[in-house]
Coordinates of C-alpha atoms in Angstrom, one line a residue:
Chain A
M1 CA 124.6 102.3 110.5
S2 CA 124.9 101.7 106.8
E3 CA 125.9 98.0 107.3
T4 CA 122.6 97.3 109.1
L5 CA 120.5 99.0 106.5
A6 CA 118.6 96.8 104.1
P7 CA 119.7 97.4 100.5
P8 CA 117.4 100.0 98.9
D9 CA 115.8 97.4 96.7
A10 CA 114.6 95.4 99.7
L11 CA 112.3 98.3 100.6
S12 CA 111.3 98.9 97.0
T13 CA 110.1 95.3 96.8
A14 CA 108.6 95.1 100.3
L15 CA 106.6 98.3 100.2
P16 CA 104.5 97.5 97.1
A17 CA 104.2 93.8 98.2
A18 CA 102.8 95.0 101.5
A19 CA 100.5 97.5 99.8
A20 CA 99.1 94.7 97.6
E21 CA 98.4 92.5 100.7
I22 CA 96.7 95.5 102.4
E23 CA 94.6 96.2 99.3
A24 CA 93.4 92.6 99.4
A25 CA 92.6 92.9 103.1
L26 CA 90.6 96.1 102.4
D27 CA 88.7 94.4 99.7
T28 CA 87.6 91.7 102.2
L29 CA 86.9 94.1 105.1
L30 CA 84.8 96.7 103.3
P31 CA 81.2 96.0 102.4
R32 CA 80.4 95.0 98.8
P33 CA 78.2 97.4 96.9
E34 CA 74.7 95.8 97.0
G35 CA 71.2 96.7 98.1
P36 CA 69.6 100.1 98.0
E37 CA 72.4 101.8 99.9
A38 CA 75.1 100.5 97.5
R39 CA 76.1 104.1 96.7
L40 CA 77.5 104.4 100.2
F41 CA 79.5 101.2 100.0
E42 CA 80.9 102.2 96.6
A43 CA 82.1 105.5 98.0
M44 CA 83.7 103.8 101.0
R45 CA 85.6 101.5 98.6
Y46 CA 86.4 104.2 96.2
A47 CA 88.0 106.3 98.9
S48 CA 89.9 103.4 100.5
I49 CA 91.0 100.9 97.9
G50 CA 93.4 101.3 95.0
G51 CA 95.9 104.0 95.9
G52 CA 98.3 105.4 98.4
K53 CA 101.7 104.1 99.5
R54 CA 100.2 102.4 102.5
M55 CA 103.0 103.6 104.7
R56 CA 100.9 103.4 107.8
G57 CA 99.9 99.8 107.1
F58 CA 103.5 98.9 106.2
L59 CA 104.5 100.3 109.7
V60 CA 102.0 98.0 111.3
L61 CA 103.2 95.0 109.4
E62 CA 106.9 95.6 110.1
G63 CA 106.2 96.5 113.7
A64 CA 104.3 93.2 114.1
R65 CA 107.1 91.3 112.5
Q66 CA 109.4 92.2 115.4
F67 CA 107.2 90.1 117.7
S68 CA 106.2 87.3 115.3
V69 CA 102.6 88.4 115.2
S70 CA 100.4 86.4 112.8
R71 CA 100.3 88.0 109.4
A72 CA 96.5 87.8 109.3
A73 CA 96.1 89.8 112.5
A74 CA 98.7 92.4 111.5
L75 CA 96.9 92.8 108.1
R76 CA 93.6 93.5 109.8
V77 CA 95.1 96.2 112.0
A78 CA 97.0 97.6 109.0
A79 CA 93.8 97.7 107.0
A80 CA 91.9 99.3 109.9
I81 CA 94.4 102.1 110.1
E82 CA 94.3 102.6 106.4
I83 CA 90.5 102.8 106.6
L84 CA 90.7 105.4 109.3
H85 CA 93.3 107.3 107.2
A86 CA 91.1 107.1 104.1
Y87 CA 88.2 108.6 106.1
S88 CA 90.3 111.5 107.2
L89 CA 91.4 112.3 103.7
V90 CA 87.8 112.2 102.4
H91 CA 86.7 114.7 105.1
D92 CA 89.8 116.9 104.7
D93 CA 89.1 117.2 101.0
L94 CA 85.5 118.5 101.5
P95 CA 84.6 121.9 100.1
A96 CA 84.1 123.2 103.7
M97 CA 87.7 122.0 104.5
D98 CA 90.6 122.0 102.1
D99 CA 88.3 121.9 99.0
D100 CA 90.5 119.6 97.0
D101 CA 89.5 118.0 93.6
L102 CA 92.3 115.5 93.3
R103 CA 93.6 112.8 95.6
R104 CA 95.8 109.8 94.8
G105 CA 95.6 110.8 91.1
K106 CA 91.8 110.6 90.9
P107 CA 88.8 112.9 91.7
T108 CA 88.2 113.3 95.4
A109 CA 85.2 111.4 96.9
H110 CA 82.9 114.4 96.9
R111 CA 83.7 115.1 93.3
A112 CA 83.3 111.5 92.2
F113 CA 80.0 111.1 94.2
D114 CA 78.6 114.2 96.0
E115 CA 79.2 116.0 99.3
A116 CA 76.5 114.1 101.4
T117 CA 77.8 110.8 100.2
A118 CA 81.4 111.8 100.9
I119 CA 80.5 112.9 104.5
L120 CA 78.6 109.6 105.1
A121 CA 81.3 107.4 103.5
G122 CA 83.9 109.1 105.8
D123 CA 81.7 108.6 108.8
A124 CA 81.1 104.9 108.0
L125 CA 84.8 104.3 107.3
Q126 CA 85.7 105.7 110.8
A127 CA 83.1 103.3 112.4
R128 CA 84.4 100.4 110.3
A129 CA 88.0 101.0 111.4
F130 CA 87.0 100.6 115.1
E131 CA 84.7 97.6 114.3
V132 CA 87.5 95.8 112.6
L133 CA 89.8 96.3 115.6
A134 CA 87.2 95.1 118.0
E135 CA 86.3 92.0 116.2
E136 CA 87.5 88.7 117.5
D137 CA 89.5 87.8 114.4
T138 CA 91.9 90.7 115.1
H139 CA 93.3 89.0 118.3
S140 CA 92.2 86.2 120.6
D141 CA 92.9 88.5 123.7
P142 CA 90.2 91.1 124.1
A143 CA 92.6 93.3 126.1
V144 CA 94.7 93.6 123.0
R145 CA 91.6 94.6 120.9
A146 CA 90.4 97.1 123.5
E147 CA 93.9 98.7 123.7
L148 CA 94.1 99.0 119.9
V149 CA 90.7 100.7 119.9
R150 CA 91.6 103.1 122.7
C151 CA 94.9 104.1 121.0
L152 CA 93.4 104.5 117.6
A153 CA 90.5 106.6 119.0
R154 CA 93.0 108.8 120.8
A155 CA 95.1 109.3 117.6
A156 CA 92.0 110.1 115.6
G157 CA 90.1 112.4 117.9
A158 CA 90.1 115.9 119.3
R159 CA 93.7 115.5 120.7
G160 CA 94.8 113.9 117.4
M161 CA 93.8 114.2 113.8
C162 CA 90.7 116.2 114.4
G163 CA 92.5 118.7 116.6
G164 CA 95.3 119.0 114.1
Q165 CA 92.9 119.7 111.2
M166 CA 91.1 122.3 113.4
L167 CA 94.4 124.1 114.0
D168 CA 95.0 123.9 110.2
M169 CA 91.7 125.5 109.4
L170 CA 92.2 128.2 112.1
A171 CA 95.7 129.0 110.8
E172 CA 94.2 129.8 107.4
E173 CA 92.0 132.5 109.0
A174 CA 94.7 133.8 111.3
E175 CA 96.3 137.1 110.6
A176 CA 99.8 136.1 111.6
P177 CA 101.4 132.9 110.2
L178 CA 102.1 130.1 112.7
D179 CA 105.6 130.0 114.3
E180 CA 107.8 126.9 114.4
P181 CA 106.4 125.4 117.7
A182 CA 102.8 125.9 116.6
I183 CA 103.5 124.2 113.2
G184 CA 105.2 121.3 115.0
R185 CA 102.2 120.8 117.3
L186 CA 99.8 121.0 114.4
Q187 CA 101.6 118.4 112.4
L188 CA 102.1 116.2 115.5
L189 CA 98.3 116.1 115.9
K190 CA 97.2 116.1 112.3
T191 CA 99.5 113.3 111.0
G192 CA 102.0 112.4 113.7
R193 CA 99.8 110.7 116.2
L194 CA 98.4 108.2 113.6
I195 CA 101.9 107.4 112.3
E196 CA 103.1 106.9 115.8
F197 CA 100.2 104.6 116.6
S198 CA 100.9 102.7 113.3
A199 CA 104.4 102.0 114.4
E200 CA 103.3 101.1 117.9
A201 CA 100.4 98.8 116.9
G202 CA 102.6 95.8 116.2
A203 CA 104.0 95.9 119.7
I204 CA 100.4 96.0 121.1
L205 CA 99.5 93.0 119.0
G206 CA 102.6 91.2 120.1
K207 CA 102.2 92.1 123.8
A208 CA 105.7 93.5 123.7
P209 CA 107.5 94.7 126.8
S210 CA 106.8 98.4 127.3
A211 CA 110.4 99.4 126.5
Q212 CA 110.1 98.0 123.0
R213 CA 106.6 99.4 122.6
H214 CA 107.9 102.8 123.5
A215 CA 110.9 102.5 121.2
L216 CA 108.6 101.8 118.3
A217 CA 106.3 104.7 119.2
A218 CA 109.3 107.0 119.4
Y219 CA 110.5 105.8 116.0
G220 CA 107.0 106.5 114.6
R221 CA 106.9 110.0 116.2
D222 CA 110.2 111.0 114.6
L223 CA 109.4 109.3 111.3
G224 CA 106.1 111.1 111.2
A225 CA 107.7 114.5 111.7
A226 CA 110.3 113.7 109.0
F227 CA 107.6 112.5 106.7
Q228 CA 105.6 115.7 107.1
I229 CA 108.6 117.9 106.3
A230 CA 109.3 115.7 103.3
D231 CA 105.7 116.1 102.2
D232 CA 105.9 119.9 102.5
L233 CA 109.1 119.9 100.5
L234 CA 107.4 117.9 97.8
D235 CA 104.5 120.3 97.8
A236 CA 106.9 123.1 97.3
T237 CA 109.0 121.5 94.6
A238 CA 107.2 118.6 92.9
T239 CA 104.5 118.5 90.3
A240 CA 100.9 117.1 90.6
E241 CA 101.9 114.5 88.1
Q242 CA 104.6 113.2 90.5
T243 CA 102.5 113.2 93.6
G244 CA 98.9 112.5 92.3
K245 CA 97.6 115.5 94.2
R246 CA 97.5 119.2 93.7
T247 CA 100.9 120.8 94.6
G248 CA 102.1 124.3 95.4
K249 CA 98.9 124.7 97.4
D250 CA 100.6 125.6 100.7
A251 CA 102.3 128.6 99.1
E252 CA 99.1 129.5 97.2
A253 CA 97.1 129.4 100.5
G254 CA 99.8 131.5 102.2
K255 CA 100.1 128.6 104.6
A256 CA 103.2 128.5 106.9
T257 CA 105.1 125.3 106.9
L258 CA 108.5 124.4 108.2
V259 CA 109.7 124.8 104.6
S260 CA 108.4 128.4 104.3
L261 CA 109.7 129.2 107.7
L262 CA 113.2 127.6 107.5
G263 CA 113.8 127.5 103.7
L264 CA 114.3 124.4 101.6
E265 CA 117.8 123.6 102.7
R266 CA 117.3 123.9 106.5
A267 CA 114.0 122.0 106.2
R268 CA 115.7 119.2 104.3
L269 CA 118.4 119.0 107.0
Q270 CA 115.9 118.9 109.8
A271 CA 114.0 116.1 108.0
E272 CA 117.3 114.2 107.7
R273 CA 118.1 114.7 111.4
L274 CA 114.6 113.4 112.4
S275 CA 115.0 110.4 110.1
E276 CA 118.4 109.5 111.8
Q277 CA 116.8 110.0 115.2
A278 CA 114.0 107.6 114.2
I279 CA 116.5 105.0 113.2
N280 CA 118.4 105.4 116.5
H281 CA 115.2 104.4 118.4
L282 CA 115.5 101.0 116.8
D283 CA 119.0 100.2 118.3
S284 CA 117.6 97.5 120.5
F285 CA 116.0 95.7 117.5
G286 CA 118.0 93.4 115.3
E287 CA 118.1 92.9 111.5
R288 CA 114.4 92.3 111.5
A289 CA 113.9 96.0 111.9
D290 CA 116.0 96.8 108.7
L291 CA 113.0 97.6 106.6
L292 CA 111.8 100.1 109.3
R293 CA 115.3 101.7 109.1
A294 CA 115.2 101.7 105.3
L295 CA 111.7 103.3 105.4
A296 CA 113.0 106.2 107.6
A297 CA 115.9 106.8 105.2
Y298 CA 113.6 106.6 102.2
T299 CA 111.0 109.0 103.6
V300 CA 113.3 112.0 103.3
Q301 CA 114.6 111.0 99.9
R302 CA 111.3 110.2 98.1
K303 CA 110.2 112.1 95.0
S304 CA 106.4 111.3 95.2
Chain B
M1 CA 49.8 94.4 132.4
S2 CA 48.7 97.6 134.0
E3 CA 49.3 96.4 137.6
T4 CA 53.1 96.0 136.8
L5 CA 53.4 99.5 135.1
A6 CA 55.2 102.1 137.2
P7 CA 52.9 105.0 137.9
P8 CA 53.3 107.7 135.2
D9 CA 55.0 110.1 137.6
A10 CA 57.8 107.5 138.3
L11 CA 59.0 108.0 134.7
S12 CA 58.5 111.7 134.7
T13 CA 60.8 111.9 137.7
A14 CA 63.3 109.2 136.6
L15 CA 63.8 110.5 133.0
P16 CA 65.0 114.0 133.9
A17 CA 67.0 112.7 136.9
A18 CA 68.9 110.3 134.5
A19 CA 69.3 113.1 132.0
A20 CA 71.0 115.2 134.7
E21 CA 73.3 112.4 135.6
I22 CA 74.2 111.9 131.9
E23 CA 74.8 115.6 131.5
A24 CA 77.3 115.5 134.3
A25 CA 79.0 112.5 132.8
L26 CA 79.3 114.2 129.4
D27 CA 80.7 117.3 131.1
T28 CA 83.5 115.1 132.6
L29 CA 84.1 113.0 129.5
L30 CA 84.4 115.8 126.9
P31 CA 87.5 117.9 126.7
R32 CA 87.4 121.4 128.3
P33 CA 87.9 124.3 125.8
E34 CA 91.5 125.3 126.2
G35 CA 94.6 125.8 124.0
P36 CA 94.7 126.9 120.4
E37 CA 92.1 124.3 119.2
A38 CA 89.6 125.3 121.9
R39 CA 87.0 126.0 119.2
L40 CA 86.8 122.3 118.4
F41 CA 86.3 121.4 122.0
E42 CA 83.6 124.1 122.3
A43 CA 81.7 122.8 119.3
M44 CA 81.9 119.2 120.7
R45 CA 80.4 120.3 124.0
Y46 CA 77.9 122.6 122.3
A47 CA 76.5 119.7 120.3
S48 CA 76.5 117.2 123.1
I49 CA 75.8 118.9 126.4
G50 CA 72.5 120.6 127.5
G51 CA 69.7 119.2 125.5
G52 CA 67.8 116.1 124.4
K53 CA 65.7 113.7 126.4
R54 CA 68.6 111.3 126.7
M55 CA 66.3 108.4 125.9
R56 CA 69.3 106.3 124.6
G57 CA 71.3 107.0 127.8
F58 CA 68.2 106.2 129.9
L59 CA 67.9 102.9 128.1
V60 CA 71.5 102.0 129.0
L61 CA 70.9 102.9 132.7
E62 CA 67.7 101.0 133.0
G63 CA 69.1 98.0 131.1
A64 CA 72.1 98.0 133.4
R65 CA 69.9 98.2 136.5
Q66 CA 68.4 94.7 135.6
F67 CA 71.9 93.2 136.2
S68 CA 73.0 95.4 139.1
V69 CA 75.8 97.0 137.0
S70 CA 77.7 99.8 138.8
R71 CA 76.1 103.2 138.1
A72 CA 79.5 104.7 137.2
A73 CA 80.1 102.1 134.4
A74 CA 76.5 102.4 133.1
L75 CA 76.8 106.2 133.0
R76 CA 80.0 106.0 130.9
V77 CA 78.3 103.8 128.4
A78 CA 75.2 106.0 128.4
A79 CA 77.3 109.0 127.8
A80 CA 79.3 107.3 125.0
I81 CA 76.1 106.5 123.2
E82 CA 74.8 110.0 123.6
I83 CA 78.1 111.3 122.3
L84 CA 77.7 109.1 119.2
H85 CA 74.1 110.2 118.8
A86 CA 75.2 113.9 119.1
Y87 CA 77.8 113.4 116.3
S88 CA 75.1 111.9 114.0
L89 CA 72.8 114.9 114.6
V90 CA 75.6 117.4 113.8
H91 CA 76.4 115.6 110.5
D92 CA 72.7 115.0 109.6
D93 CA 72.0 118.8 110.1
L94 CA 74.8 119.9 107.7
P95 CA 73.9 121.9 104.6
A96 CA 74.9 119.0 102.3
M97 CA 72.6 116.7 104.3
D98 CA 69.3 117.8 105.8
D99 CA 70.4 121.5 106.0
D100 CA 68.7 122.3 109.4
D101 CA 69.1 125.5 111.3
L102 CA 67.5 124.4 114.6
R103 CA 68.2 121.5 116.9
R104 CA 67.1 121.0 120.5
G105 CA 65.8 124.5 120.5
K106 CA 69.1 126.2 119.5
P107 CA 71.1 126.9 116.3
T108 CA 72.6 123.7 114.8
A109 CA 76.4 123.3 115.2
H110 CA 77.3 124.5 111.7
R111 CA 75.1 127.7 112.3
A112 CA 76.6 128.4 115.7
F113 CA 80.2 127.7 114.5
D114 CA 80.8 127.0 110.8
E115 CA 80.7 124.0 108.5
A116 CA 84.3 122.9 108.9
T117 CA 84.1 123.0 112.7
A118 CA 80.8 121.1 112.7
I119 CA 82.3 118.3 110.5
L120 CA 85.4 118.1 112.7
A121 CA 83.4 118.2 115.9
G122 CA 81.2 115.4 114.7
D123 CA 84.2 113.3 113.7
A124 CA 85.9 113.9 117.0
L125 CA 82.7 113.0 118.9
Q126 CA 82.5 109.7 117.1
A127 CA 86.1 108.9 118.0
R128 CA 85.5 109.9 121.6
A129 CA 82.5 107.6 121.9
F130 CA 84.7 104.6 121.0
E131 CA 87.5 105.8 123.2
V132 CA 85.3 106.1 126.2
L133 CA 84.0 102.5 125.7
A134 CA 87.5 101.2 125.3
E135 CA 88.9 102.8 128.4
E136 CA 89.5 100.7 131.5
D137 CA 87.1 102.7 133.7
T138 CA 84.2 101.4 131.6
H139 CA 84.6 97.8 132.8
S140 CA 87.4 95.8 134.3
D141 CA 86.8 93.0 131.8
P142 CA 88.3 94.0 128.4
A143 CA 86.0 91.5 126.6
V144 CA 83.1 93.6 127.7
R145 CA 84.8 96.8 126.5
A146 CA 85.7 95.2 123.1
E147 CA 82.1 93.9 122.7
L148 CA 80.6 97.3 123.5
V149 CA 82.9 98.9 120.8
R150 CA 82.0 96.2 118.3
C151 CA 78.3 96.6 118.7
L152 CA 78.4 100.4 118.8
A153 CA 80.5 100.5 115.6
R154 CA 78.0 98.2 113.9
A155 CA 75.1 100.3 114.9
A156 CA 76.9 103.5 113.8
G157 CA 78.4 102.3 110.5
A158 CA 77.4 101.5 106.9
R159 CA 74.9 98.8 108.0
G160 CA 73.5 101.1 110.7
M161 CA 73.1 104.9 111.0
C162 CA 75.3 105.8 108.0
G163 CA 73.4 103.4 105.8
G164 CA 70.1 104.7 107.0
Q165 CA 71.1 108.3 106.3
M166 CA 72.3 107.3 102.9
L167 CA 68.9 105.8 102.1
D168 CA 67.2 108.9 103.4
M169 CA 69.3 111.1 101.1
L170 CA 68.6 108.8 98.1
A171 CA 64.9 108.8 98.9
E172 CA 64.8 112.6 98.5
E173 CA 66.2 112.3 95.0
A174 CA 64.1 109.3 94.0
E175 CA 61.2 109.7 91.6
A176 CA 58.8 107.4 93.4
P177 CA 58.2 107.6 97.2
L178 CA 59.5 104.7 99.3
D179 CA 57.0 101.9 100.1
E180 CA 56.3 100.5 103.6
P181 CA 59.1 97.9 103.7
A182 CA 61.7 100.3 102.4
I183 CA 60.7 102.9 105.0
G184 CA 60.8 100.3 107.7
R185 CA 64.3 99.3 106.7
L186 CA 65.5 103.0 106.4
Q187 CA 64.3 103.7 110.0
L188 CA 65.7 100.4 111.4
L189 CA 69.1 101.4 110.1
K190 CA 69.0 105.2 110.7
T191 CA 67.6 105.2 114.3
G192 CA 66.6 101.6 115.2
R193 CA 70.0 100.0 115.5
L194 CA 71.4 102.5 118.0
I195 CA 68.2 102.4 120.1
E196 CA 68.5 98.6 120.0
F197 CA 72.1 98.7 121.1
S198 CA 71.2 101.2 123.9
A199 CA 68.8 98.8 125.3
E200 CA 71.2 95.8 124.9
A201 CA 74.3 97.6 126.3
G202 CA 73.3 97.1 130.0
A203 CA 73.1 93.3 129.4
I204 CA 76.6 93.4 127.8
L205 CA 77.9 95.4 130.8
G206 CA 76.2 92.9 133.2
K207 CA 77.4 89.8 131.3
A208 CA 73.8 88.7 131.2
P209 CA 72.7 85.3 129.8
S210 CA 72.1 85.6 126.1
A211 CA 68.3 85.1 126.4
Q212 CA 68.1 88.2 128.5
R213 CA 70.4 90.1 126.3
H214 CA 68.3 89.2 123.3
A215 CA 65.1 90.1 125.1
L216 CA 66.4 93.6 125.8
A217 CA 67.6 94.0 122.2
A218 CA 64.2 92.9 120.9
Y219 CA 62.5 95.4 123.3
G220 CA 64.8 98.1 122.0
R221 CA 64.1 97.2 118.4
D222 CA 60.3 97.5 118.8
L223 CA 60.7 100.6 121.0
G224 CA 62.8 102.2 118.3
A225 CA 60.3 101.5 115.6
A226 CA 57.5 102.9 117.8
F227 CA 59.6 105.9 118.6
Q228 CA 60.2 106.7 115.0
I229 CA 56.5 106.6 114.1
A230 CA 55.8 108.8 117.1
D231 CA 58.5 111.2 115.9
D232 CA 56.9 111.3 112.4
L233 CA 53.5 111.9 114.0
L234 CA 54.9 114.8 115.9
D235 CA 56.6 116.2 112.8
A236 CA 53.2 116.1 111.1
T237 CA 51.1 117.5 114.0
A238 CA 53.3 119.4 116.5
T239 CA 54.9 122.9 116.3
A240 CA 58.6 123.7 116.4
E241 CA 58.0 125.3 119.8
Q242 CA 56.9 122.0 121.2
T243 CA 59.7 119.9 119.7
G244 CA 62.6 122.3 119.6
K245 CA 63.3 121.6 116.0
R246 CA 61.7 122.5 112.7
T247 CA 58.5 120.5 112.1
G248 CA 56.4 119.8 109.0
K249 CA 59.6 119.2 107.1
D250 CA 58.7 115.7 106.0
A251 CA 55.6 116.9 104.2
E252 CA 57.5 119.9 102.9
A253 CA 60.3 117.7 101.5
G254 CA 57.7 115.4 100.0
K255 CA 59.3 112.7 102.2
A256 CA 57.3 109.4 102.5
T257 CA 56.9 108.3 106.2
L258 CA 54.7 105.7 107.7
V259 CA 52.4 108.6 108.6
S260 CA 52.1 109.8 105.0
L261 CA 51.6 106.2 103.8
L262 CA 49.2 104.9 106.4
G263 CA 47.5 108.1 107.6
L264 CA 47.6 109.5 111.1
E265 CA 45.2 107.0 112.7
R266 CA 46.7 103.8 111.3
A267 CA 50.2 105.1 112.0
R268 CA 49.2 105.8 115.6
L269 CA 47.7 102.3 116.0
Q270 CA 50.9 100.7 114.6
A271 CA 53.0 102.7 117.1
E272 CA 50.8 101.5 119.9
R273 CA 51.1 97.9 118.7
L274 CA 54.9 98.1 118.6
S275 CA 55.0 99.7 122.0
E276 CA 52.9 96.8 123.5
Q277 CA 55.1 94.3 121.7
A278 CA 58.2 96.0 123.2
I279 CA 56.7 95.6 126.7
N280 CA 55.9 91.9 126.0
H281 CA 59.7 91.3 125.5
L282 CA 60.2 92.2 129.1
D283 CA 58.0 89.5 130.5
S284 CA 60.9 87.6 132.0
F285 CA 62.0 90.7 133.9
G286 CA 60.5 91.7 137.2
E287 CA 59.4 95.0 138.7
R288 CA 62.9 96.4 138.1
A289 CA 61.9 96.7 134.4
D290 CA 58.9 98.9 135.2
L291 CA 60.5 102.1 134.0
L292 CA 61.4 100.4 130.7
R293 CA 57.7 99.4 130.4
A294 CA 56.6 102.9 131.2
L295 CA 59.1 104.4 128.7
A296 CA 57.6 102.2 125.9
A297 CA 54.1 103.4 126.9
Y298 CA 55.2 107.0 127.1
T299 CA 57.0 107.0 123.8
V300 CA 53.8 106.7 121.8
Q301 CA 51.9 109.3 123.9
R302 CA 54.5 112.1 124.2
K303 CA 53.9 115.6 122.9
S304 CA 57.5 116.7 122.3

């Protein structure tokens, strides 16, 4: 496989370049602070712009590249998914949820503003994500727009992110720690579904044949699972300075993760296996998918 | 106008009949409590099913009737709007927002469950509302589905409900009470936009000519404004037993409303004027719009 991998520096150039393009799209798509409700717009921008690796948006852009989708359309969808992701972080950080003070190296939204503003900013970001997808500029074919909305809503809702976060909250109260299948399901819902959709979105935009759409979704599913284990490994081993958020909190909260269940070494091996599996799903794609392959490899090696 | 008004008992039969149909649709469209995250599904159903006059849903059904839209499609859209409305009530009631204990005659979601569950249930309800609209069963034409999503997202987001609630929160902290134009704008955003869209949705479903779509939207805008004043009048004069929620809270919070600004009598007159204006927008519609006319008349006379 190594001969088809992009050189590591291709990804290290492409990822920040894509992030910069996505930042610019977010700046355009989010309302400018003005008028009496400016505080809300400020909080929406604060939570969404200027931070994050934009991995989900990058997946949209690289998925869309496989089918020669216009960059403008792909950027709108990438931004919509990052807007939805930003909303979920704002709400997850709330005092009633994970009660976090630090996110992407700066105070969380409810610390920088206040709780009511953070709740409302999250709510408004969720609505905006769907609005962006439904707007004509996203794609001339309304069937594509409706399908993007349907899939994002599914990934975000009770059988996706919200369900996963509920399981996470319940696990904290539970007497026994979760077992491996329960953790896998929690993570699939909480982070996996949105990463899966991010990888799949380019195929929807490009009206790809269903085999290719499914291959990208399967890539995203395995990448998401690998990413989550890598995230838990970082939480267990890295510092807040490296990650821009509080670390060691899983252990502190007595939270079961695959790392606590399997140990560092076996967890690392499982993440690597998932990353290889993700890459295998791209077999029918040519060199144009090299950055997606490189991302899967990088995901399990990253230090932040 | 009186000869074209439906007899009062037509509305008093039609409104609860529509509410029952919408309840049944909600029961079908919301996930059944099962599996480890059942608590989330329970909270979603608790907040959405079994309560409310379903005025927004009724508007969708009656708007759709003007264009002979299928009842099944209209009911899905009516339910989606009621799901979105339910989410906004759950979040508005939260301790960080209006901190309410009572809603539709029963404990608010965060009192019946807990704060984290209430936040997540609201989030998941918002996602489900968009998902329902985007699903194929809502309309065979994806352009209709995408347009419904776009308009609902607009009514729900930063320039709609979330913006209005932000203004409401800021008004509580402000030193000077809001003046009449500021209150009008707050209410247009907080409740008006969704009522406007509810009245317009049937025209979107029925692919109505734009003049008719605009007439229904204008009807909804005036009806929404009349409804809000009537609501403030009830808050000032009725008991919690009559309304199923805490009353007198505007005065208690020192909150400016059109009632506190204009006094009971002038506020009542303004509501009546708006109600008549709403009815006038229906001039190009025939007898089929009689229930919409009756609703506008009823809105300013209701006691609960």
